Amino acid sequence: MSFQAEKDLVRDYYAAQENAPAAALAEIESQYCAAELRWRGYHPFDEIAGPEAVARRFWLPLRQALSRMQNRVDIFFAGENRLPDGSGCWVVSMGHLMGLFDQPWLGIPPTGRMAFLRYAAFHRVETGRIVETAMYFDIPHLMLQAGLQPFPPQTGAHLVQPGPQTHDGLLFDPQPAARGDRTQALIDAMIGDLGQWQGGMPLEEELARTWADDMIWWGPAGIGATYTIARYARQHSGPFRAGFTNRSKTRHVARVSEGHYGGFFGWPNFTAEPTGGFMGMPATGKSGPFRVIDIYRRAGDKLAENWVFIDLLHFWKSQGVDILDRCIRLAGRDLT
């Protein structure tokens, strides 16, 4: 299957969003999305029902804050849900929503300068409409651009993150089915290793089973990006495993691969209990949910790049810390 009709629908949807005036956003959502749309987003948006509510609560305030907004897509692919109990065609995209940060958004003060909101989106298309969306973004990344400090110093690097090194992530045309099958098999093998933390071998050896030595992990603000297996083990994977216990099994809503690209999301992907130290936070003794979107690029028989979106605001709020509210209040106090 080529999934061309589904791809064309989402591309038309993006073009209509970008070119329309803000007052027409609700009409566009209703034109391209089903009335029963289920929309899952980053905290504080969480879950929204129906296209008009999505336009009112998310798109309109964002468009008013980021004037002249562009959707700068770096990765675009589609496919059937590969989970055994999954179904439907999902169209996946990843990139940045870029604009001039001219009005406050969620209490984040505007800068009057260019700003980039990292995002990844999964759209399930059925009978010519988007019926389900998971759209995770990186609000702490935007907060950093506005001069706020939502988290303590991170272990990785803070960057405006580029697309694939190979510049071939826009799969607008059909791809060989076998290529996507290879990508999915490799992602599934990686998930099998990652999901148990009990492989009985050193971390770097475990990672080398599915990752290229020069892999790049494009992590969210608060953790940061890291390069090579050795630095990834030192700057994220090792500290993450050391900072949590009682990790649940991995569970996803959708896994999709096409060509050399693939990804998944969960609601949540897993739960884990912080034992202290991770991201400079103390132990809480309370298990919390991790909502994650991962996008991958395969090179040969190894994973070469991984763009990661973790709803850290939601996780830490489940631990009793409202990062967004605290940071905005402290910024307001400093301004006075």
mmCIF file of C-alpha atoms in Angstrom:
data_model
loop_
_atom_site.group_PDB
_atom_site.id
_atom_site.type_symbol
_atom_site.label_atom_id
_atom_site.label_comp_id
_atom_site.label_asym_id
_atom_site.label_seq_id
_atom_site.Cartn_x
_atom_site.Cartn_y
_atom_site.Cartn_z
ATOM 1 C CA MET A 1 0.000 0.000 0.000
ATOM 2 C CA SER A 2 1.246 3.510 -0.842
ATOM 3 C CA PHE A 3 -0.896 5.528 1.613
ATOM 4 C CA GLN A 4 -0.812 8.375 -0.898
ATOM 5 C CA ALA A 5 -4.385 9.519 -0.256
ATOM 6 C CA GLU A 6 -3.731 9.708 3.479
ATOM 7 C CA LYS A 7 -0.452 11.556 2.961
ATOM 8 C CA ASP A 8 -2.074 14.024 0.579
ATOM 9 C CA LEU A 9 -4.860 14.700 3.089
ATOM 10 C CA VAL A 10 -2.414 15.577 5.877
ATOM 11 C CA ARG A 11 -0.257 17.681 3.570
ATOM 12 C CA ASP A 12 -3.334 19.608 2.431
ATOM 13 C CA TYR A 13 -4.370 19.994 6.076
ATOM 14 C CA TYR A 14 -0.988 21.468 6.995
ATOM 15 C CA ALA A 15 -1.055 23.844 4.024
ATOM 16 C CA ALA A 16 -4.567 25.013 4.885
ATOM 17 C CA GLN A 17 -3.567 25.632 8.518
ATOM 18 C CA GLU A 18 -0.497 27.623 7.541
ATOM 19 C CA ASN A 19 -2.165 29.796 4.918
ATOM 20 C CA ALA A 20 -5.486 30.529 6.633
ATOM 21 C CA PRO A 21 -6.207 33.476 8.906
ATOM 22 C CA ALA A 22 -6.586 32.611 12.569
ATOM 23 C CA ALA A 23 -10.339 33.160 12.416
ATOM 24 C CA ALA A 24 -10.659 30.268 9.928
ATOM 25 C CA LEU A 25 -8.815 27.654 12.006
ATOM 26 C CA ALA A 26 -11.964 26.079 13.457
ATOM 27 C CA GLU A 27 -13.425 25.703 9.973
ATOM 28 C CA ILE A 28 -10.233 24.049 8.731
ATOM 29 C CA GLU A 29 -10.167 21.630 11.658
ATOM 30 C CA SER A 30 -13.759 20.625 10.896
ATOM 31 C CA GLN A 31 -13.001 20.252 7.185
ATOM 32 C CA TYR A 32 -10.086 17.839 7.643
ATOM 33 C CA CYS A 33 -10.900 16.173 10.974
ATOM 34 C CA ALA A 34 -13.831 13.972 11.965
ATOM 35 C CA ALA A 35 -16.408 15.285 14.410
ATOM 36 C CA GLU A 36 -15.350 12.551 16.851
ATOM 37 C CA LEU A 37 -11.652 13.545 16.650
ATOM 38 C CA ARG A 38 -9.596 12.346 19.619
ATOM 39 C CA TRP A 39 -6.607 14.638 20.127
ATOM 40 C CA ARG A 40 -3.825 13.806 22.584
ATOM 41 C CA GLY A 41 -1.312 16.533 23.356
ATOM 42 C CA TYR A 42 1.461 17.693 25.635
ATOM 43 C CA HIS A 43 0.495 18.954 29.088
ATOM 44 C CA PRO A 44 -1.326 21.239 29.879
ATOM 45 C CA PHE A 45 -3.483 20.396 26.844
ATOM 46 C CA ASP A 46 -3.645 16.644 27.478
ATOM 47 C CA GLU A 47 -6.738 15.207 25.749
ATOM 48 C CA ILE A 48 -9.228 17.252 23.685
ATOM 49 C CA ALA A 49 -12.368 15.958 21.956
ATOM 50 C CA GLY A 50 -13.602 17.379 18.654
ATOM 51 C CA PRO A 51 -12.036 19.626 15.993
ATOM 52 C CA GLU A 52 -13.614 22.888 17.140
ATOM 53 C CA ALA A 53 -12.281 22.423 20.680
ATOM 54 C CA VAL A 54 -8.802 21.636 19.337
ATOM 55 C CA ALA A 55 -8.847 24.837 17.286
ATOM 56 C CA ARG A 56 -10.119 26.944 20.196
ATOM 57 C CA ARG A 57 -7.898 25.565 22.931
ATOM 58 C CA PHE A 58 -4.649 24.841 21.062
ATOM 59 C CA TRP A 59 -4.264 26.202 17.543
ATOM 60 C CA LEU A 60 -5.831 29.654 17.925
ATOM 61 C CA PRO A 61 -3.848 30.699 21.050
ATOM 62 C CA LEU A 62 -0.637 29.335 19.523
ATOM 63 C CA ARG A 63 -1.202 31.158 16.233
ATOM 64 C CA GLN A 64 -1.920 34.383 18.119
ATOM 65 C CA ALA A 65 1.342 33.973 20.069
ATOM 66 C CA LEU A 66 3.580 32.877 17.157
ATOM 67 C CA SER A 67 2.706 35.315 14.400
ATOM 68 C CA ARG A 68 3.526 34.425 10.781
ATOM 69 C CA MET A 69 3.805 30.792 11.917
ATOM 70 C CA GLN A 70 5.342 28.187 9.595
ATOM 71 C CA ASN A 71 5.211 24.407 9.881
ATOM 72 C CA ARG A 72 8.775 23.407 9.010
ATOM 73 C CA VAL A 73 8.520 19.647 8.451
ATOM 74 C CA ASP A 74 11.711 17.571 8.567
ATOM 75 C CA ILE A 75 10.277 14.030 8.564
ATOM 76 C CA PHE A 76 7.061 12.783 6.949
ATOM 77 C CA PHE A 77 5.970 9.171 6.424
ATOM 78 C CA ALA A 78 2.941 6.913 6.751
ATOM 79 C CA GLY A 79 1.944 3.300 7.253
ATOM 80 C CA GLU A 80 -0.296 0.791 8.926
ATOM 81 C CA ASN A 81 -0.128 0.426 12.686
ATOM 82 C CA ARG A 82 2.353 -2.439 13.188
ATOM 83 C CA LEU A 83 1.116 -3.464 16.638
ATOM 84 C CA PRO A 84 -0.545 -6.915 16.791
ATOM 85 C CA ASP A 85 -3.789 -5.400 18.078
ATOM 86 C CA GLY A 86 -3.395 -2.108 16.190
ATOM 87 C CA SER A 87 -5.183 -0.963 13.078
ATOM 88 C CA GLY A 88 -5.546 1.929 10.701
ATOM 89 C CA CYS A 89 -3.251 4.123 8.659
ATOM 90 C CA TRP A 90 -1.210 6.724 10.517
ATOM 91 C CA VAL A 91 0.555 9.680 8.902
ATOM 92 C CA VAL A 92 3.561 10.832 10.926
ATOM 93 C CA SER A 93 5.403 14.138 10.780
ATOM 94 C CA MET A 94 8.085 15.868 12.786
ATOM 95 C CA GLY A 95 9.645 19.307 12.704
ATOM 96 C CA HIS A 96 9.203 22.770 14.179
ATOM 97 C CA LEU A 97 6.401 25.286 14.342
ATOM 98 C CA MET A 98 8.300 28.526 13.829
ATOM 99 C CA GLY A 99 7.067 32.082 14.159
ATOM 100 C CA LEU A 100 7.642 35.463 15.737
ATOM 101 C CA PHE A 101 6.950 35.119 19.455
ATOM 102 C CA ASP A 102 4.858 38.277 19.746
ATOM 103 C CA GLN A 103 2.203 37.418 22.361
ATOM 104 C CA PRO A 104 2.295 35.364 25.587
ATOM 105 C CA TRP A 105 1.431 31.680 25.371
ATOM 106 C CA LEU A 106 0.603 29.616 28.473
ATOM 107 C CA GLY A 107 2.056 32.472 30.492
ATOM 108 C CA ILE A 108 5.424 32.242 28.706
ATOM 109 C CA PRO A 109 6.526 35.815 27.976
ATOM 110 C CA PRO A 110 7.017 36.768 24.311
ATOM 111 C CA THR A 111 10.439 37.673 22.966
ATOM 112 C CA GLY A 112 9.569 39.516 19.756
ATOM 113 C CA ARG A 113 12.050 37.201 18.055
ATOM 114 C CA MET A 114 11.900 33.967 16.099
ATOM 115 C CA ALA A 115 10.922 30.977 18.210
ATOM 116 C CA PHE A 116 10.766 27.265 17.447
ATOM 117 C CA LEU A 117 8.324 24.784 18.977
ATOM 118 C CA ARG A 118 9.554 21.237 18.352
ATOM 119 C CA TYR A 119 6.749 18.810 17.585
ATOM 120 C CA ALA A 120 5.948 15.315 16.378
ATOM 121 C CA ALA A 121 2.474 14.234 15.296
ATOM 122 C CA PHE A 122 0.702 10.967 14.518
ATOM 123 C CA HIS A 123 -2.574 11.326 12.573
ATOM 124 C CA ARG A 124 -4.859 8.331 12.035
ATOM 125 C CA VAL A 125 -6.783 8.787 8.794
ATOM 126 C CA GLU A 126 -10.041 6.992 8.077
ATOM 127 C CA THR A 127 -12.524 7.584 5.215
ATOM 128 C CA GLY A 128 -10.888 10.833 4.217
ATOM 129 C CA ARG A 129 -10.756 12.424 7.664
ATOM 130 C CA ILE A 130 -8.297 12.614 10.549
ATOM 131 C CA VAL A 131 -10.011 10.717 13.341
ATOM 132 C CA GLU A 132 -7.218 10.590 15.908
ATOM 133 C CA THR A 133 -4.120 12.694 16.582
ATOM 134 C CA ALA A 134 -1.218 12.432 19.006
ATOM 135 C CA MET A 135 0.802 15.650 18.928
ATOM 136 C CA TYR A 136 3.623 16.040 21.418
ATOM 137 C CA PHE A 137 5.753 19.178 21.517
ATOM 138 C CA ASP A 138 8.526 20.572 23.678
ATOM 139 C CA ILE A 139 7.162 23.448 25.745
ATOM 140 C CA PRO A 140 10.257 23.556 28.026
ATOM 141 C CA HIS A 141 12.344 24.112 24.874
ATOM 142 C CA LEU A 142 10.217 27.172 24.071
ATOM 143 C CA MET A 143 10.524 28.341 27.688
ATOM 144 C CA LEU A 144 14.306 28.254 27.407
ATOM 145 C CA GLN A 145 14.124 30.391 24.263
ATOM 146 C CA ALA A 146 12.106 32.914 26.286
ATOM 147 C CA GLY A 147 14.801 33.098 28.967
ATOM 148 C CA LEU A 148 13.066 30.863 31.529
ATOM 149 C CA GLN A 149 14.761 27.947 33.297
ATOM 150 C CA PRO A 150 12.217 25.152 33.810
ATOM 151 C CA PHE A 151 14.781 22.565 34.922
ATOM 152 C CA PRO A 152 18.236 22.338 36.511
ATOM 153 C CA PRO A 153 21.258 22.078 34.163
ATOM 154 C CA GLN A 154 20.808 19.146 31.798
ATOM 155 C CA THR A 155 23.215 16.316 31.044
ATOM 156 C CA GLY A 156 22.983 16.709 27.266
ATOM 157 C CA ALA A 157 23.200 19.679 24.908
ATOM 158 C CA HIS A 158 20.400 22.221 24.385
ATOM 159 C CA LEU A 159 19.867 22.896 20.679
ATOM 160 C CA VAL A 160 17.347 23.859 18.038
ATOM 161 C CA GLN A 161 17.377 20.382 16.592
ATOM 162 C CA PRO A 162 17.883 19.682 12.895
ATOM 163 C CA GLY A 163 16.247 17.050 10.749
ATOM 164 C CA PRO A 164 17.992 13.934 9.415
ATOM 165 C CA GLN A 165 21.666 14.056 8.540
ATOM 166 C CA THR A 166 20.759 12.466 5.200
ATOM 167 C CA HIS A 167 18.127 15.130 4.325
ATOM 168 C CA ASP A 168 15.793 12.424 2.991
ATOM 169 C CA GLY A 169 13.080 12.380 5.646
ATOM 170 C CA LEU A 170 10.170 13.673 3.544
ATOM 171 C CA LEU A 171 8.656 10.457 2.178
ATOM 172 C CA PHE A 172 5.965 12.037 0.053
ATOM 173 C CA ASP A 173 6.238 9.219 -2.524
ATOM 174 C CA PRO A 174 5.681 5.470 -1.995
ATOM 175 C CA GLN A 175 8.529 3.459 -0.488
ATOM 176 C CA PRO A 176 9.457 -0.221 -0.957
ATOM 177 C CA ALA A 177 7.535 -2.269 1.597
ATOM 178 C CA ALA A 178 10.586 -4.376 2.498
ATOM 179 C CA ARG A 179 12.504 -1.264 3.516
ATOM 180 C CA GLY A 180 9.865 -0.307 6.070
ATOM 181 C CA ASP A 181 9.690 -3.889 7.310
ATOM 182 C CA ARG A 182 13.439 -3.832 8.058
ATOM 183 C CA THR A 183 13.067 -0.546 9.921
ATOM 184 C CA GLN A 184 10.198 -1.855 12.019
ATOM 185 C CA ALA A 185 12.003 -5.103 12.862
ATOM 186 C CA LEU A 186 15.008 -3.123 14.114
ATOM 187 C CA ILE A 187 12.843 -0.762 16.185
ATOM 188 C CA ASP A 188 11.012 -3.749 17.689
ATOM 189 C CA ALA A 189 14.342 -5.377 18.599
ATOM 190 C CA MET A 190 15.492 -2.137 20.262
ATOM 191 C CA ILE A 191 12.241 -1.921 22.225
ATOM 192 C CA GLY A 192 12.759 -5.487 23.398
ATOM 193 C CA ASP A 193 16.161 -4.530 24.795
ATOM 194 C CA LEU A 194 15.076 -1.173 26.192
ATOM 195 C CA GLY A 195 11.883 -2.308 27.829
ATOM 196 C CA GLN A 196 13.375 -4.609 30.417
ATOM 197 C CA TRP A 197 16.658 -3.037 31.673
ATOM 198 C CA GLN A 198 17.786 -6.533 32.633
ATOM 199 C CA GLY A 199 19.746 -7.714 29.621
ATOM 200 C CA GLY A 200 22.590 -9.071 31.710
ATOM 201 C CA MET A 201 25.275 -7.187 29.743
ATOM 202 C CA PRO A 202 27.001 -3.792 30.029
ATOM 203 C CA LEU A 203 24.808 -0.923 28.848
ATOM 204 C CA GLU A 204 27.024 0.055 25.925
ATOM 205 C CA GLU A 205 27.094 -3.543 24.659
ATOM 206 C CA GLU A 206 23.325 -3.727 24.892
ATOM 207 C CA LEU A 207 22.925 -0.484 22.956
ATOM 208 C CA ALA A 208 25.360 -1.635 20.256
ATOM 209 C CA ARG A 209 23.004 -4.483 19.374
ATOM 210 C CA THR A 210 20.630 -2.058 17.629
ATOM 211 C CA TRP A 211 22.324 1.374 17.573
ATOM 212 C CA ALA A 212 25.112 2.700 15.340
ATOM 213 C CA ASP A 213 28.218 3.740 17.238
ATOM 214 C CA ASP A 214 27.788 7.328 15.963
ATOM 215 C CA MET A 215 24.099 7.472 16.864
ATOM 216 C CA ILE A 216 22.489 10.795 17.765
ATOM 217 C CA TRP A 217 19.773 11.001 20.413
ATOM 218 C CA TRP A 218 17.864 14.261 19.982
ATOM 219 C CA GLY A 219 16.337 14.478 23.466
ATOM 220 C CA PRO A 220 13.890 16.996 24.914
ATOM 221 C CA ALA A 221 14.766 20.161 26.815
ATOM 222 C CA GLY A 222 15.656 19.238 30.378
ATOM 223 C CA ILE A 223 17.686 16.244 29.172
ATOM 224 C CA GLY A 224 19.239 17.444 25.921
ATOM 225 C CA ALA A 225 20.830 15.896 22.857
ATOM 226 C CA THR A 226 23.757 13.488 22.912
ATOM 227 C CA TYR A 227 26.066 11.890 20.308
ATOM 228 C CA THR A 228 27.645 8.408 20.120
ATOM 229 C CA ILE A 229 26.746 5.337 22.129
ATOM 230 C CA ALA A 230 29.336 6.124 24.791
ATOM 231 C CA ARG A 231 28.058 9.649 25.433
ATOM 232 C CA TYR A 232 24.406 8.561 25.211
ATOM 233 C CA ALA A 233 25.052 5.919 27.865
ATOM 234 C CA ARG A 234 26.821 8.478 30.060
ATOM 235 C CA GLN A 235 24.585 11.493 29.463
ATOM 236 C CA HIS A 236 21.127 9.961 29.334
ATOM 237 C CA SER A 237 20.509 6.216 29.260
ATOM 238 C CA GLY A 238 22.708 5.414 32.253
ATOM 239 C CA PRO A 239 21.442 8.292 34.456
ATOM 240 C CA PHE A 240 17.852 7.517 33.460
ATOM 241 C CA ARG A 241 18.084 3.874 34.445
ATOM 242 C CA ALA A 242 19.897 4.774 37.661
ATOM 243 C CA GLY A 243 17.250 7.368 38.527
ATOM 244 C CA PHE A 244 14.192 5.115 38.284
ATOM 245 C CA THR A 245 12.903 1.788 39.514
ATOM 246 C CA ASN A 246 9.788 -0.334 39.019
ATOM 247 C CA ARG A 247 9.607 0.425 35.291
ATOM 248 C CA SER A 248 6.458 -1.036 33.766
ATOM 249 C CA LYS A 249 6.360 -2.947 30.513
ATOM 250 C CA THR A 250 6.329 -0.858 27.352
ATOM 251 C CA ARG A 251 2.909 -0.258 25.851
ATOM 252 C CA HIS A 252 2.197 1.731 22.717
ATOM 253 C CA VAL A 253 -0.870 2.985 20.881
ATOM 254 C CA ALA A 254 0.781 2.917 17.449
ATOM 255 C CA ARG A 255 4.014 1.831 15.784
ATOM 256 C CA VAL A 256 4.562 2.918 12.186
ATOM 257 C CA SER A 257 7.463 2.527 9.765
ATOM 258 C CA GLU A 258 8.034 3.445 6.128
ATOM 259 C CA GLY A 259 11.313 3.432 4.261
ATOM 260 C CA HIS A 260 14.215 4.146 6.606
ATOM 261 C CA TYR A 261 11.984 5.937 9.120
ATOM 262 C CA GLY A 262 9.729 4.759 11.905
ATOM 263 C CA GLY A 263 8.269 5.737 15.225
ATOM 264 C CA PHE A 264 5.763 5.101 17.975
ATOM 265 C CA PHE A 265 3.795 6.762 20.745
ATOM 266 C CA GLY A 266 2.053 5.697 23.932
ATOM 267 C CA TRP A 267 -0.496 7.188 26.326
ATOM 268 C CA PRO A 268 1.557 6.577 28.407
ATOM 269 C CA ASN A 269 4.411 4.467 27.038
ATOM 270 C CA PHE A 270 5.365 3.215 30.505
ATOM 271 C CA THR A 271 5.413 4.155 34.170
ATOM 272 C CA ALA A 272 8.384 4.334 36.531
ATOM 273 C CA GLU A 273 9.182 5.468 40.053
ATOM 274 C CA PRO A 274 11.901 8.131 40.544
ATOM 275 C CA THR A 275 14.501 7.122 43.093
ATOM 276 C CA GLY A 276 16.177 10.543 43.126
ATOM 277 C CA GLY A 277 18.800 12.436 41.155
ATOM 278 C CA PHE A 278 17.288 12.400 37.680
ATOM 279 C CA MET A 279 17.015 15.955 36.277
ATOM 280 C CA GLY A 280 18.026 17.205 39.710
ATOM 281 C CA MET A 281 14.739 16.085 41.246
ATOM 282 C CA PRO A 282 14.317 14.190 44.545
ATOM 283 C CA ALA A 283 12.805 10.754 45.001
ATOM 284 C CA THR A 284 9.043 10.772 45.461
ATOM 285 C CA GLY A 285 8.142 7.128 46.089
ATOM 286 C CA LYS A 286 5.340 7.566 43.537
ATOM 287 C CA SER A 287 5.107 5.883 40.145
ATOM 288 C CA GLY A 288 4.509 8.304 37.266
ATOM 289 C CA PRO A 289 3.549 8.078 33.570
ATOM 290 C CA PHE A 290 5.833 8.793 30.616
ATOM 291 C CA ARG A 291 4.064 9.979 27.471
ATOM 292 C CA VAL A 292 6.611 9.675 24.663
ATOM 293 C CA ILE A 293 6.864 9.985 20.888
ATOM 294 C CA ASP A 294 10.009 8.545 19.316
ATOM 295 C CA ILE A 295 11.011 9.017 15.668
ATOM 296 C CA TYR A 296 13.911 6.974 14.223
ATOM 297 C CA ARG A 297 16.144 6.877 11.178
ATOM 298 C CA ARG A 298 17.665 3.535 10.217
ATOM 299 C CA ALA A 299 21.030 3.304 8.452
ATOM 300 C CA GLY A 300 21.749 -0.237 7.272
ATOM 301 C CA ASP A 301 21.088 -2.615 10.142
ATOM 302 C CA LYS A 302 21.400 -0.034 12.942
ATOM 303 C CA LEU A 303 19.448 2.939 14.265
ATOM 304 C CA ALA A 304 21.329 6.141 13.462
ATOM 305 C CA GLU A 305 19.158 8.992 14.771
ATOM 306 C CA ASN A 306 16.328 9.291 17.296
ATOM 307 C CA TRP A 307 14.154 12.359 17.900
ATOM 308 C CA VAL A 308 12.484 12.116 21.301
ATOM 309 C CA PHE A 309 9.479 13.956 22.744
ATOM 310 C CA ILE A 310 8.752 13.297 26.434
ATOM 311 C CA ASP A 311 5.952 15.082 28.251
ATOM 312 C CA LEU A 312 8.122 16.064 31.184
ATOM 313 C CA LEU A 313 5.613 18.665 32.380
ATOM 314 C CA HIS A 314 2.997 15.928 32.769
ATOM 315 C CA PHE A 315 5.387 13.496 34.451
ATOM 316 C CA TRP A 316 6.653 15.950 37.052
ATOM 317 C CA LYS A 317 3.155 17.238 37.752
ATOM 318 C CA SER A 318 2.211 13.624 38.543
ATOM 319 C CA GLN A 319 5.006 13.828 41.121
ATOM 320 C CA GLY A 320 3.532 16.982 42.690
ATOM 321 C CA VAL A 321 5.674 19.569 40.872
ATOM 322 C CA ASP A 322 3.943 21.935 38.417
ATOM 323 C CA ILE A 323 7.001 23.023 36.425
ATOM 324 C CA LEU A 324 5.121 25.371 34.105
ATOM 325 C CA ASP A 325 3.222 27.173 36.860
ATOM 326 C CA ARG A 326 6.262 27.447 39.122
ATOM 327 C CA CYS A 327 8.498 28.803 36.386
ATOM 328 C CA ILE A 328 5.962 31.394 35.208
ATOM 329 C CA ARG A 329 5.306 32.596 38.764
ATOM 330 C CA LEU A 330 9.020 32.917 39.511
ATOM 331 C CA ALA A 331 9.601 34.795 36.238
ATOM 332 C CA GLY A 332 6.785 37.206 37.128
ATOM 333 C CA ARG A 333 8.300 37.768 40.550
ATOM 334 C CA ASP A 334 11.702 38.514 39.002
ATOM 335 C CA LEU A 335 10.145 41.009 36.602
ATOM 336 C CA THR A 336 8.604 42.948 39.477
#
